């Protein structure tokens, strides 16, 4: 296989169609920079399925379309066709020539063609898989790919070796197998889940079904027996009711007679009871009056004795009080006499004292100027002088003491002031600290409260977000499940559609042959070529009938070929619709206008489907003369309007045929070709919408999860902050309490100091006053001392003259004074005695007044409150007469009452006997009525039971009733059946059917589970086999390439060494590959430290090593040798020539050595700005170039 031709139009700079014919060997594409030669390799990569615009050096896929130039307009599409020679059938394709075409439009639409037949990208990918020609294969190395190979991670580098080893298809199969395994696991999980649910339902359902069967059996037996017993009981009740009615009539007549007699006696007893009541009332009143009279008699008798006793006591008391009064009066008179005597004595003593005072006065006047007086005055003056001196000393001492106390008070005041200042400062500090702490405490409390509120709010928010997260997660899981269900359904429908399930055998074979390329000109079945809205699918399917499976062909020739093919293959029959001969069938416009006026008209059938314009004649042929109506009645009316010349189809699928016949009824529900296609399209749309919804849900879940984490972090942080704030608040509160204690203590000390200061101030003011008084006193004393001193000197002179004359008078005066003192003492004694007598006299007089008042009171009480003995006797006699009269009346009335009571007793005994007998009749009547009611109730109850339980009248039940041979046995059996049914409890009668259905489903799912387990095991085994195969292939290929790489590296570098190293030899399926290179004359070093040329040559060595082991049909290289020097370019060119025997090379180059080694040379030029053109030269036809190349070799 080799690359024959590349056709390009509209791709990048190729505005016009160009064709490059490739021959085996080396083809070089050359041209100046910017001419578009690298676009050739981009075109090959693109047509092989490259989906990355970036890999094609663009931003988006539309960038590959020719964008226009100064002189050319942009093109609307780009197209590349790659033609391969497949004579050796290296590609699994039954053609010797394979063309692959890719086309893209500016609208974004694109298409792939394989040998001019539309196909999928997957078909192309599968075609070239493991052929070495894939878009990611090592056979296409574009600019920068060399560095990419060398600089890529070891894990990414293994893809080249996997392509060379041919394990990509196994990896893809493994991926599919793993995907199927996941689906199998999911299906198995769902099946196991359903089985678990069914297992949990089966056992109770089995019990319920068994109970239901028992219930049905027992209920049937109970019904037969119960009806027989009910009929039997109804007959017995009817007989009992008749006998009870006769008995009631007889009892009622007897009862009425006795009731009349009882009524007469009751009237007599009522009269007597009335009379007795009147007697009782009278006796009660009279008895009360009698008791009252008796009590009055006794009261007056007692009062008479009491009054006599009272009079005696009062008399005795008056006698005692008069005696006491006389004694008190005598005492008063005696005291008055004594008082008079003392007063007279006091008067006498007073006169004597007055006379003595007068005598003493005269003597003192006589002694006024006597010597003794002068001496006395001198002595007194001296004494006063001494006293004044003493007083002066005392005052001076006091003044000194006052000054000392003032100094102490001032010192104390200073000390107290300092102490007060210190306490004030300390108190101010405490108050300031307290104020700050109170503010801080308030702030902390508010902040703590705020944190608590935030915490509670966040808790609520956390709960809401958690609920929202769970809800959204549940919604996401449900969306996943729904997606799996839709995918499973879509895959099923897609497989059905791919297998043409539902088509007739012949139609299916033709369509399959078309897809295989065995039949040409087959455009598809009608059902494939038209699309129908779901609500019209029933009508269109009915209108088309079997025509929905007619096959549309390009012309009749292809139809004939298909018919011949069916005959040869014996593959059935089919109807073909050649587009060249099928004609449209339309209803006349006037008829359509007539039909549209009917309200049941929907549309013409061909207007309800969508299709390509090329197929219009086919659609109009099949549906152009079919009318769609909303109902069968409307369809009949429209058909009548049209003269029954055309078919009218309803939305439900009923038909009014041409000619007037009707077709309709219930249709079996099954998936039609149209509904399947519509459902598949709908599923695709739903899946796309669901994927978007899932993406949104995933984003929402992720957002909610982040919110949840953030909120939890916030809650935790708030909790920590709250704990810290609570500790701070407690510490602040404790400190505030300490400060408050200190404040109270200091306040008390301040108050005490203030009081002390005030006391000091008061004492200081008192001391100052005392000091001032003492100072004034000292001044006065100094003056007094001076005056006394002068008086003493004068008196001393007078004394000497008068001493002798005064001695006699002094003695007389002393004697008189002594007498005066005695007399004054006697007068004092008399005054005291007189005062005492006055007090005693007052007490005696008060006693006389008290006794007199008591006598007056006693005399007044006796005169107003005591009756005479005659009055009391009169009252007693009156009440005794009243009492005796009442007693006689009571005796008479009692005798009359006894007679009436005896008569009443006789009547009551008669009445009691009659009532007893009457009561017996009444009880018999009530018993009869009760029995009749009970029997009637039983009859009604039995009838209701028949009606409600069995929907039977008595007559119908009597006809169905079984004959009763053993009533007792049958009743016991009924009780037993009822008890058994009751013990069953609530019975689910549908459980029998449900159990069978669930059991059947359980059996089916059990088989499915076994199938899934087997499939699971098969997939595991297949994956294991693929792993083993990939490991073996990769191992063999890697070690072979490794050996080749060592050799080719030495050949290209002329020495040195290189190696390929597995990073994880134990894990060959995932291990990375490291490249080690040591050019000649250098140490082993990292690839990144090699020069550009050495790196390029190393990559080329790796390429040729792979080609040695896994030759590919062709290889495209884009300036891989650009970094090589001339000598290495020659080596590179020689290697190309060497490998060109097995591999076709297309090289993009501008190196002379490479050009000279090429067999065909294509030049890419840009003569017109922005437009690339092609020039080709076969070097073998150019002698000069051939000679130069020969010399070069």
PDB file of C-alpha atoms in Angstrom, residues 351-557:
ATOM      1  CA  UNK A 351     -41.648  84.846 161.158  1.00  0.00           C
ATOM      2  CA  UNK A 352     -38.705  83.785 163.337  1.00  0.00           C
ATOM      3  CA  UNK A 353     -36.393  83.458 160.290  1.00  0.00           C
ATOM      4  CA  UNK A 354     -37.380  86.936 159.130  1.00  0.00           C
ATOM      5  CA  UNK A 355     -36.526  88.415 162.536  1.00  0.00           C
ATOM      6  CA  UNK A 356     -33.101  86.674 162.597  1.00  0.00           C
ATOM      7  CA  UNK A 357     -32.267  87.911 159.128  1.00  0.00           C
ATOM      8  CA  UNK A 358     -33.062  91.441 160.152  1.00  0.00           C
ATOM      9  CA  UNK A 359     -30.824  91.140 163.197  1.00  0.00           C
ATOM     10  CA  UNK A 360     -27.936  89.681 161.131  1.00  0.00           C
ATOM     11  CA  UNK A 361     -28.315  92.463 158.608  1.00  0.00           C
ATOM     12  CA  UNK A 362     -27.963  95.071 161.297  1.00  0.00           C
ATOM     13  CA  UNK A 363     -24.827  93.392 162.622  1.00  0.00           C
ATOM     14  CA  UNK A 364     -23.293  93.143 159.180  1.00  0.00           C
ATOM     15  CA  UNK A 365     -23.917  96.817 158.579  1.00  0.00           C
ATOM     16  CA  UNK A 366     -22.169  97.496 161.799  1.00  0.00           C
ATOM     17  CA  UNK A 367     -19.182  95.422 160.710  1.00  0.00           C
ATOM     18  CA  UNK A 368     -18.930  96.956 157.250  1.00  0.00           C
ATOM     19  CA  UNK A 369     -15.891  98.950 158.118  1.00  0.00           C
ATOM     20  CA  UNK A 370     -14.449  96.784 160.854  1.00  0.00           C
ATOM     21  CA  UNK A 371     -10.867  95.534 160.967  1.00  0.00           C
ATOM     22  CA  UNK A 372     -11.934  92.010 160.492  1.00  0.00           C
ATOM     23  CA  UNK A 373     -13.843  92.938 157.426  1.00  0.00           C
ATOM     24  CA  UNK A 374     -10.845  94.786 156.082  1.00  0.00           C
ATOM     25  CA  UNK A 375      -8.594  91.860 156.937  1.00  0.00           C
ATOM     26  CA  UNK A 376     -11.135  89.580 155.375  1.00  0.00           C
ATOM     27  CA  UNK A 377     -11.143  91.727 152.301  1.00  0.00           C
ATOM     28  CA  UNK A 378      -7.372  91.729 152.284  1.00  0.00           C
ATOM     29  CA  UNK A 379      -7.360  87.974 152.667  1.00  0.00           C
ATOM     30  CA  UNK A 380     -10.003  87.599 150.024  1.00  0.00           C
ATOM     31  CA  UNK A 381      -8.048  89.906 147.721  1.00  0.00           C
ATOM     32  CA  UNK A 382      -4.925  87.865 148.340  1.00  0.00           C
ATOM     33  CA  UNK A 383      -6.889  84.731 147.744  1.00  0.00           C
ATOM     34  CA  UNK A 384      -8.294  86.262 144.619  1.00  0.00           C
ATOM     35  CA  UNK A 385      -4.770  87.298 143.618  1.00  0.00           C
ATOM     36  CA  UNK A 386      -3.526  83.760 144.197  1.00  0.00           C
ATOM     37  CA  UNK A 387      -6.545  82.390 142.400  1.00  0.00           C
ATOM     38  CA  UNK A 388      -5.910  84.753 139.555  1.00  0.00           C
ATOM     39  CA  UNK A 389      -2.251  83.724 139.442  1.00  0.00           C
ATOM     40  CA  UNK A 390      -3.288  80.086 139.471  1.00  0.00           C
ATOM     41  CA  UNK A 391      -5.877  80.786 136.863  1.00  0.00           C
ATOM     42  CA  UNK A 392      -3.300  82.664 134.806  1.00  0.00           C
ATOM     43  CA  UNK A 393      -0.933  79.685 134.986  1.00  0.00           C
ATOM     44  CA  UNK A 394      -3.790  77.372 134.185  1.00  0.00           C
ATOM     45  CA  UNK A 395      -4.855  79.497 131.223  1.00  0.00           C
ATOM     46  CA  UNK A 396      -1.273  79.668 130.008  1.00  0.00           C
ATOM     47  CA  UNK A 397      -1.006  75.889 130.280  1.00  0.00           C
ATOM     48  CA  UNK A 398      -4.341  75.569 128.505  1.00  0.00           C
ATOM     49  CA  UNK A 399      -3.153  77.969 125.821  1.00  0.00           C
ATOM     50  CA  UNK A 400       0.045  75.979 125.370  1.00  0.00           C
ATOM     51  CA  UNK A 401      -1.939  72.761 125.256  1.00  0.00           C
ATOM     52  CA  UNK A 402      -4.333  74.350 122.761  1.00  0.00           C
ATOM     53  CA  UNK A 403      -1.413  75.355 120.552  1.00  0.00           C
ATOM     54  CA  UNK A 404       0.008  71.813 120.741  1.00  0.00           C
ATOM     55  CA  UNK A 405      -3.416  70.393 119.867  1.00  0.00           C
ATOM     56  CA  UNK A 406      -3.699  72.883 116.995  1.00  0.00           C
ATOM     57  CA  UNK A 407      -0.318  71.742 115.687  1.00  0.00           C
ATOM     58  CA  UNK A 408      -1.437  68.113 115.978  1.00  0.00           C
ATOM     59  CA  UNK A 409      -4.740  68.878 114.231  1.00  0.00           C
ATOM     60  CA  UNK A 410      -2.921  70.711 111.421  1.00  0.00           C
ATOM     61  CA  UNK A 411      -0.536  67.770 111.024  1.00  0.00           C
ATOM     62  CA  UNK A 412      -3.472  65.403 111.073  1.00  0.00           C
ATOM     63  CA  UNK A 413      -5.325  67.580 108.537  1.00  0.00           C
ATOM     64  CA  UNK A 414      -2.254  67.546 106.282  1.00  0.00           C
ATOM     65  CA  UNK A 415      -1.930  63.775 106.680  1.00  0.00           C
ATOM     66  CA  UNK A 416      -5.631  63.234 106.041  1.00  0.00           C
ATOM     67  CA  UNK A 417      -5.457  65.496 102.974  1.00  0.00           C
ATOM     68  CA  UNK A 418      -2.498  63.547 101.595  1.00  0.00           C
ATOM     69  CA  UNK A 419      -4.233  60.270 102.364  1.00  0.00           C
ATOM     70  CA  UNK A 420      -7.426  61.557 100.751  1.00  0.00           C
ATOM     71  CA  UNK A 421      -5.449  62.587  97.651  1.00  0.00           C
ATOM     72  CA  UNK A 422      -3.792  59.159  97.454  1.00  0.00           C
ATOM     73  CA  UNK A 423      -7.106  57.373  97.916  1.00  0.00           C
ATOM     74  CA  UNK A 424      -8.681  59.720  95.354  1.00  0.00           C
ATOM     75  CA  UNK A 425      -5.963  58.969  92.812  1.00  0.00           C
ATOM     76  CA  UNK A 426      -6.268  55.237  93.441  1.00  0.00           C
ATOM     77  CA  UNK A 427     -10.063  55.483  93.230  1.00  0.00           C
ATOM     78  CA  UNK A 428      -9.796  57.512  90.004  1.00  0.00           C
ATOM     79  CA  UNK A 429      -7.517  54.846  88.527  1.00  0.00           C
ATOM     80  CA  UNK A 430      -9.954  52.111  89.562  1.00  0.00           C
ATOM     81  CA  UNK A 431     -12.907  54.069  88.157  1.00  0.00           C
ATOM     82  CA  UNK A 432     -11.059  54.741  84.911  1.00  0.00           C
ATOM     83  CA  UNK A 433     -10.067  51.075  84.579  1.00  0.00           C
ATOM     84  CA  UNK A 434     -13.602  50.029  85.532  1.00  0.00           C
ATOM     85  CA  UNK A 435     -15.104  52.385  82.951  1.00  0.00           C
ATOM     86  CA  UNK A 436     -12.808  51.005  80.262  1.00  0.00           C
ATOM     87  CA  UNK A 437     -13.558  47.446  81.352  1.00  0.00           C
ATOM     88  CA  UNK A 438     -17.318  48.128  81.415  1.00  0.00           C
ATOM     89  CA  UNK A 439     -17.102  49.503  77.868  1.00  0.00           C
ATOM     90  CA  UNK A 440     -14.906  46.567  76.844  1.00  0.00           C
ATOM     91  CA  UNK A 441     -17.229  44.123  78.623  1.00  0.00           C
ATOM     92  CA  UNK A 442     -20.264  45.658  76.896  1.00  0.00           C
ATOM     93  CA  UNK A 443     -18.446  45.499  73.564  1.00  0.00           C
ATOM     94  CA  UNK A 444     -17.388  41.908  74.244  1.00  0.00           C
ATOM     95  CA  UNK A 445     -20.932  40.979  75.322  1.00  0.00           C
ATOM     96  CA  UNK A 446     -22.412  42.622  72.229  1.00  0.00           C
ATOM     97  CA  UNK A 447     -19.778  40.992  70.049  1.00  0.00           C
ATOM     98  CA  UNK A 448     -20.433  37.640  71.760  1.00  0.00           C
ATOM     99  CA  UNK A 449     -24.176  38.111  71.255  1.00  0.00           C
ATOM    100  CA  UNK A 450     -23.505  39.023  67.635  1.00  0.00           C
ATOM    101  CA  UNK A 451     -21.321  35.941  67.261  1.00  0.00           C
ATOM    102  CA  UNK A 452     -24.028  33.793  68.850  1.00  0.00           C
ATOM    103  CA  UNK A 453     -26.623  35.254  66.493  1.00  0.00           C
ATOM    104  CA  UNK A 454     -24.252  34.741  63.567  1.00  0.00           C
ATOM    105  CA  UNK A 455     -23.613  31.199  64.810  1.00  0.00           C
ATOM    106  CA  UNK A 456     -27.340  30.466  65.017  1.00  0.00           C
ATOM    107  CA  UNK A 457     -27.929  32.097  61.627  1.00  0.00           C
ATOM    108  CA  UNK A 458     -25.013  30.144  60.142  1.00  0.00           C
ATOM    109  CA  UNK A 459     -26.327  26.949  61.706  1.00  0.00           C
ATOM    110  CA  UNK A 460     -29.683  27.575  60.048  1.00  0.00           C
ATOM    111  CA  UNK A 461     -27.906  28.516  56.814  1.00  0.00           C
ATOM    112  CA  UNK A 462     -25.673  25.448  57.153  1.00  0.00           C
ATOM    113  CA  UNK A 463     -28.730  23.280  57.647  1.00  0.00           C
ATOM    114  CA  UNK A 464     -30.431  24.862  54.631  1.00  0.00           C
ATOM    115  CA  UNK A 465     -27.295  24.559  52.480  1.00  0.00           C
ATOM    116  CA  UNK A 466     -26.794  20.979  53.655  1.00  0.00           C
ATOM    117  CA  UNK A 467     -30.414  20.227  52.769  1.00  0.00           C
ATOM    118  CA  UNK A 468     -29.957  21.995  49.434  1.00  0.00           C
ATOM    119  CA  UNK A 469     -26.714  20.086  48.850  1.00  0.00           C
ATOM    120  CA  UNK A 470     -28.392  16.750  49.602  1.00  0.00           C
ATOM    121  CA  UNK A 471     -31.352  17.653  47.393  1.00  0.00           C
ATOM    122  CA  UNK A 472     -29.120  18.753  44.528  1.00  0.00           C
ATOM    123  CA  UNK A 473     -26.913  15.695  44.979  1.00  0.00           C
ATOM    124  CA  UNK A 474     -29.999  13.479  44.914  1.00  0.00           C
ATOM    125  CA  UNK A 475     -31.182  15.329  41.813  1.00  0.00           C
ATOM    126  CA  UNK A 476     -27.755  14.798  40.250  1.00  0.00           C
ATOM    127  CA  UNK A 477     -27.804  11.078  41.066  1.00  0.00           C
ATOM    128  CA  UNK A 478     -31.315  10.843  39.650  1.00  0.00           C
ATOM    129  CA  UNK A 479     -30.108  12.714  36.570  1.00  0.00           C
ATOM    130  CA  UNK A 480     -27.231  10.202  36.252  1.00  0.00           C
ATOM    131  CA  UNK A 481     -29.704   7.342  36.508  1.00  0.00           C
ATOM    132  CA  UNK A 482     -32.022   8.999  34.018  1.00  0.00           C
ATOM    133  CA  UNK A 483     -29.060   9.575  31.697  1.00  0.00           C
ATOM    134  CA  UNK A 484     -28.093   5.889  31.922  1.00  0.00           C
ATOM    135  CA  UNK A 485     -31.682   4.907  31.182  1.00  0.00           C
ATOM    136  CA  UNK A 486     -31.875   7.271  28.206  1.00  0.00           C
ATOM    137  CA  UNK A 487     -28.470   6.086  26.940  1.00  0.00           C
ATOM    138  CA  UNK A 488     -29.504   2.472  27.256  1.00  0.00           C
ATOM    139  CA  UNK A 489     -32.724   3.207  25.375  1.00  0.00           C
ATOM    140  CA  UNK A 490     -30.879   5.259  22.763  1.00  0.00           C
ATOM    141  CA  UNK A 491     -28.274   2.560  22.256  1.00  0.00           C
ATOM    142  CA  UNK A 492     -31.022  -0.019  21.936  1.00  0.00           C
ATOM    143  CA  UNK A 493     -32.876   2.083  19.368  1.00  0.00           C
ATOM    144  CA  UNK A 494     -29.633   2.880  17.560  1.00  0.00           C
ATOM    145  CA  UNK A 495     -28.771  -0.810  17.363  1.00  0.00           C
ATOM    146  CA  UNK A 496     -32.278  -1.553  16.119  1.00  0.00           C
ATOM    147  CA  UNK A 497     -31.915   1.174  13.526  1.00  0.00           C
ATOM    148  CA  UNK A 498     -28.424   0.037  12.531  1.00  0.00           C
ATOM    149  CA  UNK A 499     -29.718  -3.522  12.134  1.00  0.00           C
ATOM    150  CA  UNK A 500     -32.815  -2.213  10.314  1.00  0.00           C
ATOM    151  CA  UNK A 501     -34.947  -3.999  12.853  1.00  0.00           C
ATOM    152  CA  UNK A 502     -38.642  -3.799  12.001  1.00  0.00           C
ATOM    153  CA  UNK A 503     -38.076  -3.807   8.240  1.00  0.00           C
ATOM    154  CA  UNK A 504     -39.266  -6.633   6.021  1.00  0.00           C
ATOM    155  CA  UNK A 505     -36.618  -9.245   5.358  1.00  0.00           C
ATOM    156  CA  UNK A 506     -36.092  -8.273   1.733  1.00  0.00           C
ATOM    157  CA  UNK A 507     -35.949  -4.539   2.561  1.00  0.00           C
ATOM    158  CA  UNK A 508     -33.466  -5.191   5.370  1.00  0.00           C
ATOM    159  CA  UNK A 509     -31.182  -7.242   3.128  1.00  0.00           C
ATOM    160  CA  UNK A 510     -31.158  -4.562   0.432  1.00  0.00           C
ATOM    161  CA  UNK A 511     -30.329  -1.819   2.935  1.00  0.00           C
ATOM    162  CA  UNK A 512     -27.544  -3.904   4.492  1.00  0.00           C
ATOM    163  CA  UNK A 513     -26.139  -4.635   1.045  1.00  0.00           C
ATOM    164  CA  UNK A 514     -26.232  -0.896   0.268  1.00  0.00           C
ATOM    165  CA  UNK A 515     -24.215  -0.132   3.380  1.00  0.00           C
ATOM    166  CA  UNK A 516     -21.697  -2.804   2.465  1.00  0.00           C
ATOM    167  CA  UNK A 517     -21.333  -1.280  -1.002  1.00  0.00           C
ATOM    168  CA  UNK A 518     -22.766  -4.293  -2.756  1.00  0.00           C
ATOM    169  CA  UNK A 519     -25.687  -2.315  -4.221  1.00  0.00           C
ATOM    170  CA  UNK A 520     -25.472   1.169  -5.700  1.00  0.00           C
ATOM    171  CA  UNK A 521     -28.174   3.777  -6.252  1.00  0.00           C
ATOM    172  CA  UNK A 522     -30.110   2.778  -3.147  1.00  0.00           C
ATOM    173  CA  UNK A 523     -31.073   5.997  -1.371  1.00  0.00           C
ATOM    174  CA  UNK A 524     -32.996   4.347   1.442  1.00  0.00           C
ATOM    175  CA  UNK A 525     -36.395   3.263   2.608  1.00  0.00           C
ATOM    176  CA  UNK A 526     -39.232   5.795   2.755  1.00  0.00           C
ATOM    177  CA  UNK A 527     -39.217   5.565   6.554  1.00  0.00           C
ATOM    178  CA  UNK A 528     -35.547   6.632   6.507  1.00  0.00           C
ATOM    179  CA  UNK A 529     -36.056   9.573   4.193  1.00  0.00           C
ATOM    180  CA  UNK A 530     -38.891  11.381   5.927  1.00  0.00           C
ATOM    181  CA  UNK A 531     -39.338  12.734   9.458  1.00  0.00           C
ATOM    182  CA  UNK A 532     -42.662  12.961  11.260  1.00  0.00           C
ATOM    183  CA  UNK A 533     -43.725  14.878  14.354  1.00  0.00           C
ATOM    184  CA  UNK A 534     -44.768  12.483  17.135  1.00  0.00           C
ATOM    185  CA  UNK A 535     -48.403  13.569  17.273  1.00  0.00           C
ATOM    186  CA  UNK A 536     -48.860  12.856  13.536  1.00  0.00           C
ATOM    187  CA  UNK A 537     -46.869   9.592  13.407  1.00  0.00           C
ATOM    188  CA  UNK A 538     -49.957   7.386  13.817  1.00  0.00           C
ATOM    189  CA  UNK A 539     -51.766   9.132  10.978  1.00  0.00           C
ATOM    190  CA  UNK A 540     -48.746   9.058   8.609  1.00  0.00           C
ATOM    191  CA  UNK A 541     -47.912   5.458   9.425  1.00  0.00           C
ATOM    192  CA  UNK A 542     -51.508   4.459   8.716  1.00  0.00           C
ATOM    193  CA  UNK A 543     -51.558   6.498   5.506  1.00  0.00           C
ATOM    194  CA  UNK A 544     -48.334   4.909   4.236  1.00  0.00           C
ATOM    195  CA  UNK A 545     -48.970   1.396   5.446  1.00  0.00           C
ATOM    196  CA  UNK A 546     -46.444  -0.967   3.897  1.00  0.00           C
ATOM    197  CA  UNK A 547     -45.243   1.862   1.625  1.00  0.00           C
ATOM    198  CA  UNK A 548     -43.149   3.145   4.536  1.00  0.00           C
ATOM    199  CA  UNK A 549     -40.740   0.279   3.688  1.00  0.00           C
ATOM    200  CA  UNK A 550     -40.630   0.938  -0.047  1.00  0.00           C
ATOM    201  CA  UNK A 551     -37.059   1.542  -1.189  1.00  0.00           C
ATOM    202  CA  UNK A 552     -36.221   4.718  -3.072  1.00  0.00           C
ATOM    203  CA  UNK A 553     -33.616   4.347  -5.857  1.00  0.00           C
ATOM    204  CA  UNK A 554     -31.855   6.901  -8.029  1.00  0.00           C
ATOM    205  CA  UNK A 555     -33.419   5.426 -11.158  1.00  0.00           C
ATOM    206  CA  UNK A 556     -35.110   2.269 -12.325  1.00  0.00           C
ATOM    207  CA  UNK A 557     -31.840   0.679 -13.412  1.00  0.00           C
TER     208      UNK A 557
END
